[in-house]
Short mmCIF file of C-alpha atoms in Angstrom, two decimals:
data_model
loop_
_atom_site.label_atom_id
_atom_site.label_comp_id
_atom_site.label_asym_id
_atom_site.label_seq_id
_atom_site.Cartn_x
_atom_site.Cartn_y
_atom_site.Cartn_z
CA UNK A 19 -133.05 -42.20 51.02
CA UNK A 20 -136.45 -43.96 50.70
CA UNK A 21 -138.22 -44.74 47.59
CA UNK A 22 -141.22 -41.92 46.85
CA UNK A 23 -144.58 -43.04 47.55
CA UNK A 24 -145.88 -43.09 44.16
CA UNK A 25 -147.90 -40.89 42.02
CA UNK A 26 -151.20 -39.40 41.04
CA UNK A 27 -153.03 -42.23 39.37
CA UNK A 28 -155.23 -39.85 37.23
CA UNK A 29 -158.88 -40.63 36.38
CA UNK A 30 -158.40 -43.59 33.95
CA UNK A 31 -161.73 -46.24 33.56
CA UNK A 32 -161.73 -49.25 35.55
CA UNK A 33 -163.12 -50.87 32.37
CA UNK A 34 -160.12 -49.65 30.75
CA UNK A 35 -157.45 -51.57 32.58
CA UNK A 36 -155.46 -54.13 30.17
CA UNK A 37 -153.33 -56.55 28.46
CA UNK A 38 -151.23 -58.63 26.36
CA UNK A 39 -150.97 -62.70 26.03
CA UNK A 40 -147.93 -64.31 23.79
CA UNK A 41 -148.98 -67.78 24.42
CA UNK A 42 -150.79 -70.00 21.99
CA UNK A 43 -154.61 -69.78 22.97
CA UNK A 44 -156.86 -72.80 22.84
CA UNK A 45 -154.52 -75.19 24.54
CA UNK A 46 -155.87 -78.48 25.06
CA UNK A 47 -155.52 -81.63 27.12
CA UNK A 48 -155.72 -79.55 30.65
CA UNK A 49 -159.13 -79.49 32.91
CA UNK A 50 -160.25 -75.57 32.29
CA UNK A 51 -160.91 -73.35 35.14
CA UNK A 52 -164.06 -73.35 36.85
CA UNK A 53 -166.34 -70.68 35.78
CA UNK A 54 -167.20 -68.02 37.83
CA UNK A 55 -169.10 -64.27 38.12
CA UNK A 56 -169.86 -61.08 39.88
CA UNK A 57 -172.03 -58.41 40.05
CA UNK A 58 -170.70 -55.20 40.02
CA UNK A 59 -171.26 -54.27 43.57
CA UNK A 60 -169.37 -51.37 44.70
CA UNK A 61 -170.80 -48.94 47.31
CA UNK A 62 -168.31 -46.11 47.79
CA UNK A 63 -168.47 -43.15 49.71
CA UNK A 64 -167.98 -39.35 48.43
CA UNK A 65 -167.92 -36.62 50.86
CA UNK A 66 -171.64 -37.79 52.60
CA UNK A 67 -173.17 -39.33 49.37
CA UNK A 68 -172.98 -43.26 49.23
CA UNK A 69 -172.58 -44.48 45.45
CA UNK A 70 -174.59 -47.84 45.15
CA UNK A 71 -174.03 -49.87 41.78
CA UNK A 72 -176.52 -52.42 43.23
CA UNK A 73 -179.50 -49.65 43.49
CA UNK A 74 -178.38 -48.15 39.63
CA UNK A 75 -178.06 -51.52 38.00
CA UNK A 76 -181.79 -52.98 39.76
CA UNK A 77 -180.38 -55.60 41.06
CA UNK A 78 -181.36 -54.47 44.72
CA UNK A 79 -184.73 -55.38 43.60
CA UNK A 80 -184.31 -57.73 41.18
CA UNK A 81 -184.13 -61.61 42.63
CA UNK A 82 -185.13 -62.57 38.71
CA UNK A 83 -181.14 -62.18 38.16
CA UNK A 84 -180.03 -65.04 39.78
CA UNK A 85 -182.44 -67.38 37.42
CA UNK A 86 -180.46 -65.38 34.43
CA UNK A 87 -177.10 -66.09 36.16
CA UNK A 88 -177.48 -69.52 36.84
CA UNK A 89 -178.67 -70.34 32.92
CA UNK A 90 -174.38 -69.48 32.12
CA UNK A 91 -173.52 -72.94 33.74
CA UNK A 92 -171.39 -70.99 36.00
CA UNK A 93 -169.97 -72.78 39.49
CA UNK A 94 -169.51 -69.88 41.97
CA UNK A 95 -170.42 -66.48 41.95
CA UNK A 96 -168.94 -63.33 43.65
CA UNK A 97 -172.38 -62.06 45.54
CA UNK A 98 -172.30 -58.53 48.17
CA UNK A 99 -173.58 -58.78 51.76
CA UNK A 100 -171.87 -55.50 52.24
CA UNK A 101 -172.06 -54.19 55.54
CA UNK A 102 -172.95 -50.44 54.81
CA UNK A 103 -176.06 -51.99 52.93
CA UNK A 104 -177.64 -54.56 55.44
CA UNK A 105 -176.26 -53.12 58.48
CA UNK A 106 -176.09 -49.48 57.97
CA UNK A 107 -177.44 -48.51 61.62
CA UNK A 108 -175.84 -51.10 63.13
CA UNK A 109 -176.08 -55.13 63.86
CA UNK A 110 -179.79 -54.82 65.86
CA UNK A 111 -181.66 -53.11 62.49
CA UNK A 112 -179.88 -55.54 60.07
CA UNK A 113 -181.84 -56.18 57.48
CA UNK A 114 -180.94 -59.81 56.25
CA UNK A 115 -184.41 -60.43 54.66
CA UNK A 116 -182.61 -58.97 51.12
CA UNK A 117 -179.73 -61.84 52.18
CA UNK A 118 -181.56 -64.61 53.55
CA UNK A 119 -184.09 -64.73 50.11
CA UNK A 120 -180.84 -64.46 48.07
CA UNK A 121 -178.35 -66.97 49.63
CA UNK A 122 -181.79 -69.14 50.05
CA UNK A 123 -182.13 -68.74 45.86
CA UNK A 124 -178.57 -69.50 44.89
CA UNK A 125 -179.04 -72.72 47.15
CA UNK A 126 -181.94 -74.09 45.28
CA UNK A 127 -180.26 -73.05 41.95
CA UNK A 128 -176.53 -74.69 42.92
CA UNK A 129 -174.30 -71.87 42.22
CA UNK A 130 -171.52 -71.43 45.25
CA UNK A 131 -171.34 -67.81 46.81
CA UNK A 132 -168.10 -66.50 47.09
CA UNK A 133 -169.51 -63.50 49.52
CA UNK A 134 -168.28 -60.06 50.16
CA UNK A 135 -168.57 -57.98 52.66
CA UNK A 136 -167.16 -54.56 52.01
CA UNK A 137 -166.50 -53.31 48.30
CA UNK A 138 -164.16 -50.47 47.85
CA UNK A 139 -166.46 -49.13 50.92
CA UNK A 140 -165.34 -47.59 54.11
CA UNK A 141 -168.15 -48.62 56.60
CA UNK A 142 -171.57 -47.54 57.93
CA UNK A 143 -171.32 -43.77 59.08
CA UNK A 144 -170.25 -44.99 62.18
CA UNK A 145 -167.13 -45.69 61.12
CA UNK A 146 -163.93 -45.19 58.33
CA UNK A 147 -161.04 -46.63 57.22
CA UNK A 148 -159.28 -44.40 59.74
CA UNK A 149 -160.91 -45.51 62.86
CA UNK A 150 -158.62 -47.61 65.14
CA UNK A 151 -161.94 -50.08 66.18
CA UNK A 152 -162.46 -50.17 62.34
CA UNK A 153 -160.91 -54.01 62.30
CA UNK A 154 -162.99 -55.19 65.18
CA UNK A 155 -166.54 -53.28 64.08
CA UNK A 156 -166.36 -55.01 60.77
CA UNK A 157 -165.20 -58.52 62.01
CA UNK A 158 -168.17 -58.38 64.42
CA UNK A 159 -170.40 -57.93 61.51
CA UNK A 160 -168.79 -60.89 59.89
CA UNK A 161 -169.21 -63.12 62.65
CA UNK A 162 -173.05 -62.05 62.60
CA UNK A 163 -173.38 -62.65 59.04
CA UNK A 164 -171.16 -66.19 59.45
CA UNK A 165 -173.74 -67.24 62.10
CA UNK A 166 -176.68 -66.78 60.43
CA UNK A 167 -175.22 -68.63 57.08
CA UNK A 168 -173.18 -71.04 58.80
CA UNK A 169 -173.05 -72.78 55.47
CA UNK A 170 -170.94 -69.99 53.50
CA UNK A 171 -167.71 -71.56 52.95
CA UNK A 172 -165.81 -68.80 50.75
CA UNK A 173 -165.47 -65.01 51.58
CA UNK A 174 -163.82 -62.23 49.83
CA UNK A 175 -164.57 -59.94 52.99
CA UNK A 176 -162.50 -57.09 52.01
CA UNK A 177 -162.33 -56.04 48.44
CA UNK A 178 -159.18 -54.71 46.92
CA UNK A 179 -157.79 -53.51 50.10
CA UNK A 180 -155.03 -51.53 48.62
CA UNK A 181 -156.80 -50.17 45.71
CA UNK A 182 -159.32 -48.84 48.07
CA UNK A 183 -156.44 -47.54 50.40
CA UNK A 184 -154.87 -45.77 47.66
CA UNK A 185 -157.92 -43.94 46.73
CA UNK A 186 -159.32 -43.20 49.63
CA UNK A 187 -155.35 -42.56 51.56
CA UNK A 188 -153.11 -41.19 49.16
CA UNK A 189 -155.52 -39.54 45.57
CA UNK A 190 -157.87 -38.29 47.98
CA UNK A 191 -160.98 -39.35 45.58
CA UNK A 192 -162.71 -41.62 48.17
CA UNK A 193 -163.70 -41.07 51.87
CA UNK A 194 -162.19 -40.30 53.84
CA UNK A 195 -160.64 -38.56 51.21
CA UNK A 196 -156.79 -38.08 52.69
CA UNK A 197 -153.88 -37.21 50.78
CA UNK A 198 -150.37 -39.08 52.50
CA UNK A 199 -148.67 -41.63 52.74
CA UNK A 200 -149.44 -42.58 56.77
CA UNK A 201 -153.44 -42.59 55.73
CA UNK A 202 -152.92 -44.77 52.69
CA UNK A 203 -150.49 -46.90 55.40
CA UNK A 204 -153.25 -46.58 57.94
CA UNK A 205 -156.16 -47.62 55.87
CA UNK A 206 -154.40 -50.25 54.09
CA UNK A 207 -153.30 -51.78 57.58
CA UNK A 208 -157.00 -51.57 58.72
CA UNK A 209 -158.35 -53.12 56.12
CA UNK A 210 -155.98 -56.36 56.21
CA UNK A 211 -156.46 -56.14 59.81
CA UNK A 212 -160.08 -56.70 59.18
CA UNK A 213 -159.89 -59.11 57.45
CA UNK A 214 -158.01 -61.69 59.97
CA UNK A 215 -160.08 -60.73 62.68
CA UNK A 216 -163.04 -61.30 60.40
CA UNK A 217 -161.92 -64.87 58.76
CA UNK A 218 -160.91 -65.50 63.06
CA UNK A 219 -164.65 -65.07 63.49
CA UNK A 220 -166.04 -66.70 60.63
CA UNK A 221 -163.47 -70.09 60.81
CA UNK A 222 -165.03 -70.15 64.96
CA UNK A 223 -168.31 -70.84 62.64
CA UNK A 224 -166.91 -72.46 59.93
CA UNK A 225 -163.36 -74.09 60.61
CA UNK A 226 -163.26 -75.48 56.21
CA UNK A 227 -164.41 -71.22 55.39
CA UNK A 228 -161.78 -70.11 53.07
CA UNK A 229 -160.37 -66.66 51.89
CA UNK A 230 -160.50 -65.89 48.56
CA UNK A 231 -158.14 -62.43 49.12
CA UNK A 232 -158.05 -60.19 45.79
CA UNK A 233 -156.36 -56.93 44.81
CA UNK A 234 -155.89 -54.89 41.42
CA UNK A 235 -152.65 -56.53 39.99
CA UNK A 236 -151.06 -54.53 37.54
CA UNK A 237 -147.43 -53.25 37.03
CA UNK A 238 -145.35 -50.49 36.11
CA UNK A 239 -143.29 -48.97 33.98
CA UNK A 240 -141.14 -46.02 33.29
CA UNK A 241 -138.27 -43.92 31.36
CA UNK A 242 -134.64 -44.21 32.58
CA UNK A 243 -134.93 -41.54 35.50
CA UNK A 244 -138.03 -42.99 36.73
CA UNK A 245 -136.65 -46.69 37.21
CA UNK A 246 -136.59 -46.01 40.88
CA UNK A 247 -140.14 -45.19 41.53
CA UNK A 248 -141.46 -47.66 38.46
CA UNK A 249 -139.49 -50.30 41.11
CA UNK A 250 -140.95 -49.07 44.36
CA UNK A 251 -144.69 -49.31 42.92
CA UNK A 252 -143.86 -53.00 41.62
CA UNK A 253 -142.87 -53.59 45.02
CA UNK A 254 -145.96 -51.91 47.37
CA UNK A 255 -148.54 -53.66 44.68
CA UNK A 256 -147.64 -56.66 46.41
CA UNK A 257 -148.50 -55.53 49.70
CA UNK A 258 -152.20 -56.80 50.57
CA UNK A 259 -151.18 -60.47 49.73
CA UNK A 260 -147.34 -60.52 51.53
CA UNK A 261 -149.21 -58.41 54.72
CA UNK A 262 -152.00 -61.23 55.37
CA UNK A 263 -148.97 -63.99 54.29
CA UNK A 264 -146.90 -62.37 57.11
CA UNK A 265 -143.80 -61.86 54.75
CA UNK A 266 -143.45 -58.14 55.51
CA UNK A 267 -140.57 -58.97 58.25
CA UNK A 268 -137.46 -56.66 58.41
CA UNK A 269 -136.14 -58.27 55.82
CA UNK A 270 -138.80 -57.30 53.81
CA UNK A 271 -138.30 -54.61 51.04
CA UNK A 272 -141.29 -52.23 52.37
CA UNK A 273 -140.43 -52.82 56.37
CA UNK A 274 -138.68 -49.85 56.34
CA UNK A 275 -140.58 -47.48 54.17
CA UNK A 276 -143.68 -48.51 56.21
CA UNK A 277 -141.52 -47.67 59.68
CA UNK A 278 -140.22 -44.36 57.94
CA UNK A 279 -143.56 -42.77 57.26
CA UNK A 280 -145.04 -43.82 60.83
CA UNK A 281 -146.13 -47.11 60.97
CA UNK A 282 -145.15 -48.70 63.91
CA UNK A 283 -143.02 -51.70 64.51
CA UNK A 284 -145.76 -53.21 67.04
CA UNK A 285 -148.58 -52.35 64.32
CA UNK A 286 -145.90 -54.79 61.49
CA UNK A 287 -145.20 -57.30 64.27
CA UNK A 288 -149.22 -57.74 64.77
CA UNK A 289 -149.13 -59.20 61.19
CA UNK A 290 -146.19 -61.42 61.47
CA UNK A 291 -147.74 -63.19 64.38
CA UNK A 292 -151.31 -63.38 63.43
CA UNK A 293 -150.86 -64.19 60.02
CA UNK A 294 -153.89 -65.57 57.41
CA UNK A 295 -152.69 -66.56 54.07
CA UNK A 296 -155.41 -66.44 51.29
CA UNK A 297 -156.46 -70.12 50.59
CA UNK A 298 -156.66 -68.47 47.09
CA UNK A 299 -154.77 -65.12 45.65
CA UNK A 300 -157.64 -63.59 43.40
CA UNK A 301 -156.25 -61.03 40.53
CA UNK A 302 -158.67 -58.59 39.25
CA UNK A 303 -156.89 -57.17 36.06
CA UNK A 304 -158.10 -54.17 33.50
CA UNK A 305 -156.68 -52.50 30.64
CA UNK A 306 -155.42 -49.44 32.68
CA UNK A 307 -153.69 -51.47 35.53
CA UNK A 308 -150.13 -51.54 34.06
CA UNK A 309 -149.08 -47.75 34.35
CA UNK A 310 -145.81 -45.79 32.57
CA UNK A 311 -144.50 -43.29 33.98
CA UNK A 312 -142.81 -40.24 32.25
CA UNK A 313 -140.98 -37.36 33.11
CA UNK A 314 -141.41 -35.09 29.71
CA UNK A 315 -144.77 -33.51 30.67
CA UNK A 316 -145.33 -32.24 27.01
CA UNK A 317 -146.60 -35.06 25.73
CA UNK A 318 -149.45 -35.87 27.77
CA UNK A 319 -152.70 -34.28 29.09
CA UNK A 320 -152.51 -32.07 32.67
CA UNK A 321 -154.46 -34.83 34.30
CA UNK A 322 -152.08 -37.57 34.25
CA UNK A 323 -149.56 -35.12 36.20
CA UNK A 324 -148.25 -36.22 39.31
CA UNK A 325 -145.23 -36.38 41.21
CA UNK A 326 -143.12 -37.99 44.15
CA UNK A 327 -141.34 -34.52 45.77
CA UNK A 328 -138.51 -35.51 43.94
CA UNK A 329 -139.45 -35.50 40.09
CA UNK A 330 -142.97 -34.90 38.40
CA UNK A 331 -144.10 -37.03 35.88
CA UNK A 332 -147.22 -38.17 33.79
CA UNK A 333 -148.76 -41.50 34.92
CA UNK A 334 -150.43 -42.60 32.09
CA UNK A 335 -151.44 -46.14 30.65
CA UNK A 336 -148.95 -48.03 29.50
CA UNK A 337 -151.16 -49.95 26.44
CA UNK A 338 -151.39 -46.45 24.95
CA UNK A 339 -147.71 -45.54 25.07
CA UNK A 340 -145.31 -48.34 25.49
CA UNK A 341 -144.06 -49.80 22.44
CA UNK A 342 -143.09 -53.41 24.25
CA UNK A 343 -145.68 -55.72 25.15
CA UNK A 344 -147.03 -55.72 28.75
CA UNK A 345 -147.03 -58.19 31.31
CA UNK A 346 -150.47 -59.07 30.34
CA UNK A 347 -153.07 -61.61 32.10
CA UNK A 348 -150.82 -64.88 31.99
CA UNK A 349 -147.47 -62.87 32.84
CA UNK A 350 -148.84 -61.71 36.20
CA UNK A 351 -150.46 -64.65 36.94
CA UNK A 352 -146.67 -66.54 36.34
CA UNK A 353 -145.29 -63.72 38.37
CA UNK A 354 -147.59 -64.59 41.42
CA UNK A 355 -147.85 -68.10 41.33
CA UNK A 356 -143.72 -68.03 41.59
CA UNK A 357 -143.95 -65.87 44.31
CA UNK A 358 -146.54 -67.44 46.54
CA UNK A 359 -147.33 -71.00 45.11
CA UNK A 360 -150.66 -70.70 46.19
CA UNK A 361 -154.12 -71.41 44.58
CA UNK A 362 -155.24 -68.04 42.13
CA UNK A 363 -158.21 -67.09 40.29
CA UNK A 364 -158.78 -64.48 37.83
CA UNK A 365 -161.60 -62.58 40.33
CA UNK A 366 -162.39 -59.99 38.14
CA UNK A 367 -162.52 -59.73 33.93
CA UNK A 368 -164.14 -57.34 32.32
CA UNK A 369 -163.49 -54.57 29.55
CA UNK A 370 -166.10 -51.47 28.33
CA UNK A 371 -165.48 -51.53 24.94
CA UNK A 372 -166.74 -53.22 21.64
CA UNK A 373 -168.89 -56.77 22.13
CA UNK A 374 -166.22 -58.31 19.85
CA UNK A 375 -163.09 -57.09 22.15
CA UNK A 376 -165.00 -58.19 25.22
CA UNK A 377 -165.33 -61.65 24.02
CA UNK A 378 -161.84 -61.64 23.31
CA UNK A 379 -160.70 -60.08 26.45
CA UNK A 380 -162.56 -63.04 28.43
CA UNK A 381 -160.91 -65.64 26.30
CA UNK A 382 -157.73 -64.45 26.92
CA UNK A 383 -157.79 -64.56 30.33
CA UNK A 384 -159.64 -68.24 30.45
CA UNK A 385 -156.69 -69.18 28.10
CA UNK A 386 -153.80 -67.69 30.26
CA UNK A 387 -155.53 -69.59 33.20
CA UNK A 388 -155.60 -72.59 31.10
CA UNK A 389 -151.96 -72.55 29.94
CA UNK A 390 -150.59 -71.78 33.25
CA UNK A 391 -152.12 -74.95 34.78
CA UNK A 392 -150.59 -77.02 32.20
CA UNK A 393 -147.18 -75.72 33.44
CA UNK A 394 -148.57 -77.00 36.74
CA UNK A 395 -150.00 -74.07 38.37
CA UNK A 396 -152.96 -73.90 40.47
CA UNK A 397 -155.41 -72.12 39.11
CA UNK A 398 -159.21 -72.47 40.09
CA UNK A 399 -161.40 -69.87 38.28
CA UNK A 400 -161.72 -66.95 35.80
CA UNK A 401 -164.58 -64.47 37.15
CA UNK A 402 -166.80 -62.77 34.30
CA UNK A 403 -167.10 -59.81 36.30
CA UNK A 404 -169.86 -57.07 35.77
CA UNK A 405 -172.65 -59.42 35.08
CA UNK A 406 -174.96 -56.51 35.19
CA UNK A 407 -172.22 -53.79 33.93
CA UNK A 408 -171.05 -51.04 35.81
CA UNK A 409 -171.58 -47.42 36.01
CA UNK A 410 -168.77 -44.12 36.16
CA UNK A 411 -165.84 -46.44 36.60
CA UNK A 412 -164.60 -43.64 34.19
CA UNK A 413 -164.40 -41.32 36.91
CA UNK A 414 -163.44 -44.01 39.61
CA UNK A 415 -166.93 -43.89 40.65
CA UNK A 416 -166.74 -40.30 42.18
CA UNK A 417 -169.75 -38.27 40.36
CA UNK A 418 -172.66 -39.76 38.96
CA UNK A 419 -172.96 -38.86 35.35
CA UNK A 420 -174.74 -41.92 33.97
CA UNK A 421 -171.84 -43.39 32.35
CA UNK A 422 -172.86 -46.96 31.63
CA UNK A 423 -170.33 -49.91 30.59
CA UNK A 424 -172.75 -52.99 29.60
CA UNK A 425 -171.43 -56.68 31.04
CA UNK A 426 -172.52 -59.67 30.20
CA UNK A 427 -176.00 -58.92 30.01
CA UNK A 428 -177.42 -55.28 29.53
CA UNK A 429 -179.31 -53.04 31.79
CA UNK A 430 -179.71 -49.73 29.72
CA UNK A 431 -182.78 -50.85 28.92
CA UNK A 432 -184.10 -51.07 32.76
CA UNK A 433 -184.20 -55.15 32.19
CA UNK A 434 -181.42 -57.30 31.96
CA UNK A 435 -180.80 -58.31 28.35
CA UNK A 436 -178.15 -60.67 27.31
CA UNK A 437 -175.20 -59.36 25.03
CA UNK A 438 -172.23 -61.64 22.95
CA UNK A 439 -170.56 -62.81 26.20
CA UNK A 440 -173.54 -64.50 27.41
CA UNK A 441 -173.81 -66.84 24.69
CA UNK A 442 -169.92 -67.20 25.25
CA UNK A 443 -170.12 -68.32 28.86
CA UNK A 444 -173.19 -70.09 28.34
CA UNK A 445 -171.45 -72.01 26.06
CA UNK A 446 -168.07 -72.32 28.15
CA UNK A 447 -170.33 -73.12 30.84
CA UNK A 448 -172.11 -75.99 28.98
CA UNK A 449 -168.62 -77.38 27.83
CA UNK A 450 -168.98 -75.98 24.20
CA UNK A 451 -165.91 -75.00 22.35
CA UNK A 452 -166.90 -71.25 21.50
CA UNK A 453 -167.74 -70.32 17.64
CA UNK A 454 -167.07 -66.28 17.25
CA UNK A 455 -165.58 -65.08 14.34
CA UNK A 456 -164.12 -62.56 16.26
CA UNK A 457 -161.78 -64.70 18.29
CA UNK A 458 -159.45 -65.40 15.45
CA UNK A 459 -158.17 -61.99 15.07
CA UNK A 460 -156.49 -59.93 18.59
CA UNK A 461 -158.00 -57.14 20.65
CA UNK A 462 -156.90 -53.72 20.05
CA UNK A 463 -154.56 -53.79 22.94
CA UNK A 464 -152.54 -55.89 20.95
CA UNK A 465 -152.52 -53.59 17.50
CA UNK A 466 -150.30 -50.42 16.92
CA UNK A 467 -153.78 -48.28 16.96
CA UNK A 468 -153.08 -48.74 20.85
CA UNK A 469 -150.72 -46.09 20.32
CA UNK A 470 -152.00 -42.48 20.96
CA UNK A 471 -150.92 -39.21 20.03
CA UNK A 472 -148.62 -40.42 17.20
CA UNK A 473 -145.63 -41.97 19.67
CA UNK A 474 -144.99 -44.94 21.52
CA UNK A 475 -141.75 -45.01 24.12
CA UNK A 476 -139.29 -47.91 24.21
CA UNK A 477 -137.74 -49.60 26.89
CA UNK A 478 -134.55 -47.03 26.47
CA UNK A 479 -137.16 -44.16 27.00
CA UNK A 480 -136.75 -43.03 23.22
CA UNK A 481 -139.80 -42.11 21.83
CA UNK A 482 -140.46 -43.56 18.81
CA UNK A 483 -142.58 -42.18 15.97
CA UNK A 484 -145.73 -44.35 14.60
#
């Protein structure tokens, strides 16, 4: 009997996803993490409608931001040539004038692109996450884009891969908008496939390019009954990293689930012998990654429902409901340093909530970094992500209802305008120990009002009353 293939993830916010640190912050006597950043970039598909969070936050048209960016002091930053925007008719009508100003601006003001090339996307129309030339059409755009910057030397080419497979594959929210396991398998495959053939192209280029590979690392947990699933999901989150490591072998724990629901053995194979570890394992981390699962329905809202064909449940967000602490930022960054022992960065931090929590959000993360290298881990940066905010991550980005999360600076205004965690980077940036009052006191995720609806569950599955 195979494990199910997971559940309904439910519409929780991006900005929502979180967590939980029990080390000391503000260690000292280590060399912090570089600092790093991103621009909220996505450009996701929806039935024929294209969402672009480069054309809703200005940034399209705004070169001004780098200048704004670069004042932080930070090193590298996480910056879109995404192939549905600068190639959407194809490689002849590309329109690198947008890249070529952009790359030629982050040059003059010494801040490292770390570039991407697709961004929860699934192509120009020409193409989908389905199509078998899928692999080869994008790494043909990546070779064009790697000769005409022959200088780019880091590349996240494919964002999240198995995030984007498991919205687009399995929930259904995301073009192609399929609904089984073999599609999420499928897409997820093609994706990771894309990406060797793409960093094959680019290293013909550039032999020193590196990949910077990330993924939504989160983990999950469940009642008694639901141990088995809860297991199976901490297993397949692994996936995008073991895949491109060629680790999935037939020894490997998802081999045979992969083989059972159609995958072929030639397609696994392809991966063990063409292999492309990540030079560096990038976790992007929210407050609604780590999930619980639940079996008694009653206590939570219809849209958390989902099921396996074997037992429905509620997948719900485990800071809201679980009375132990979670993983948090440095326990999954332990968790996959021991299992790969290769160079990580924190690729993505952000939270929508208060200016206070966001500053302490950030901090935690830089501090989790910071302790694990002292252990002597290899960790190379922590990624203020949403520079420009982001918009309608509450519904994973699949209606546009003007739902606005601000970042480090704020665009509400139609101008960027800088907010509490720009005078926090600037200062990290600069070397300044930061001054906020409201880093001596914890987030909410770390308070009983995380709890909702009067109950929190403990590791037994007994519900306790707040």
């Amino acid at each position: 009997m195979f494990p199910a293939f997971g559940s309904k993830f439910g519409f929780a916010s991006k900005s929502e996803k979180r967590y939980f640190l029990d080390t000391p912050l503000n260690v000292s006597g280590i060399q912090p993490p570089e600092l790093w950043a991103g621009v909220e970039c996505t450009i996701n598909r929806v039935g024929d409608e294209y969402f672009d969070q480069l054309e809703r936050n200005g940034h399209k048209h705004r070169l001004s931001d780098l200048t704004l960016f670069a004042q932080l002091g930070i090193k590298a930053l996480r910056y879109p040539l995404l192939w549905e925007q600068l190639a959407p008719d194809g490689l002849l009508d590309a329109a690198w004038d947008w890249a070529d100003q952009r790359l030629a601006c982050l040059q003059e003001l010494g801040i490292r692109p770390i570039v991407g090339l697709l961004h929860h996307g699934s192509g120009p129309r020409s193409t989908n996450l389905l199509d078998p030339d899928f692999a080869p059409k994008f790494a043909s755009y990546a070779q064009a884009v790697a000769s005409r910057y022959p200088w780019l030397d880091s590349y996240i080419p494919v964002n999240e891969p198995l995030t984007t497979a498991r919205f687009s594959g399995l929930y259904g929210h995301w073009y192609p908008h399929a609904h089984d396991p073999l599609s999420f398998a499928t897409m997820l495959l093609n994706q990771l496939r894309a990406v060797m053939l793409a960093m094959r192209a680019i290293r013909e280029i550039n032999p020193a390019a590196q990949l910077i590979q990330n993924d939504d690392l989160g983990k999950t947990y469940s009642t008694p009954l639901l141990a088995y699933q809860a297991d199976f999901e901490n297993e397949r989150r692994w996936l995008t990293f073991d895949l491109l490591a060629g680790k999935v072998n037939r020894q490997h724990s998802m081999w045979h689930y992969l083989r059972y629901i159609g995958i072929t053995e030639r397609d696994l194979e392809w991966f063990l012998e063409n292999n492309c570890p990540p030079d560096i394992i990038g976790i992007n981390h929210y407050i609604t990654s780590e999930r619980f699962l639940d079996e008694r329905l009653e206590h939570y809202p219809a849209h958390t429902y989902g099921g396996n064909g074997r037992h429905t449940y509620a997948d719900t967000e485990a800071v809201r409901v679980r009375a132990e602490d979670l993983s948090g930022p440095y326990g999954l960054l332990q968790e996959t340093w021991q299992r790969y022992k290769l160079p990580l960065a924190f690729t993505e931090v952000h939270q929508g909530s208060s200016s206070d929590d966001q500053l302490r959000w950030f901090m935690e993360f830089r501090e989790a970094a910071q302790t694990l290298n002292q252990t002597g881990a290899d960790v190379r940066g922590v990624t203020a992500w949403s520079l420009l905010g982001s918009y309608d991550w509450d519904s994973l980005v699949t209606r546009q209802a003007g739902h606005y999360e601000s970042g480090v600076f704020d665009v509400s205004s139609g101008s960027p305008q800088p907010t509490a965690l720009a005078k926090l980077l600037t200062e990290l940036g600069t070397g300044q120990q930061p001054n906020f009052s409201a880093l001596q006191t914890q987030g909410w995720w770390h308070k009983p009002i995380r709890w909702k609806d009067g109950f929190a569950v403990a590791s037994s599955g007994e519900i306790i009353t707040i």
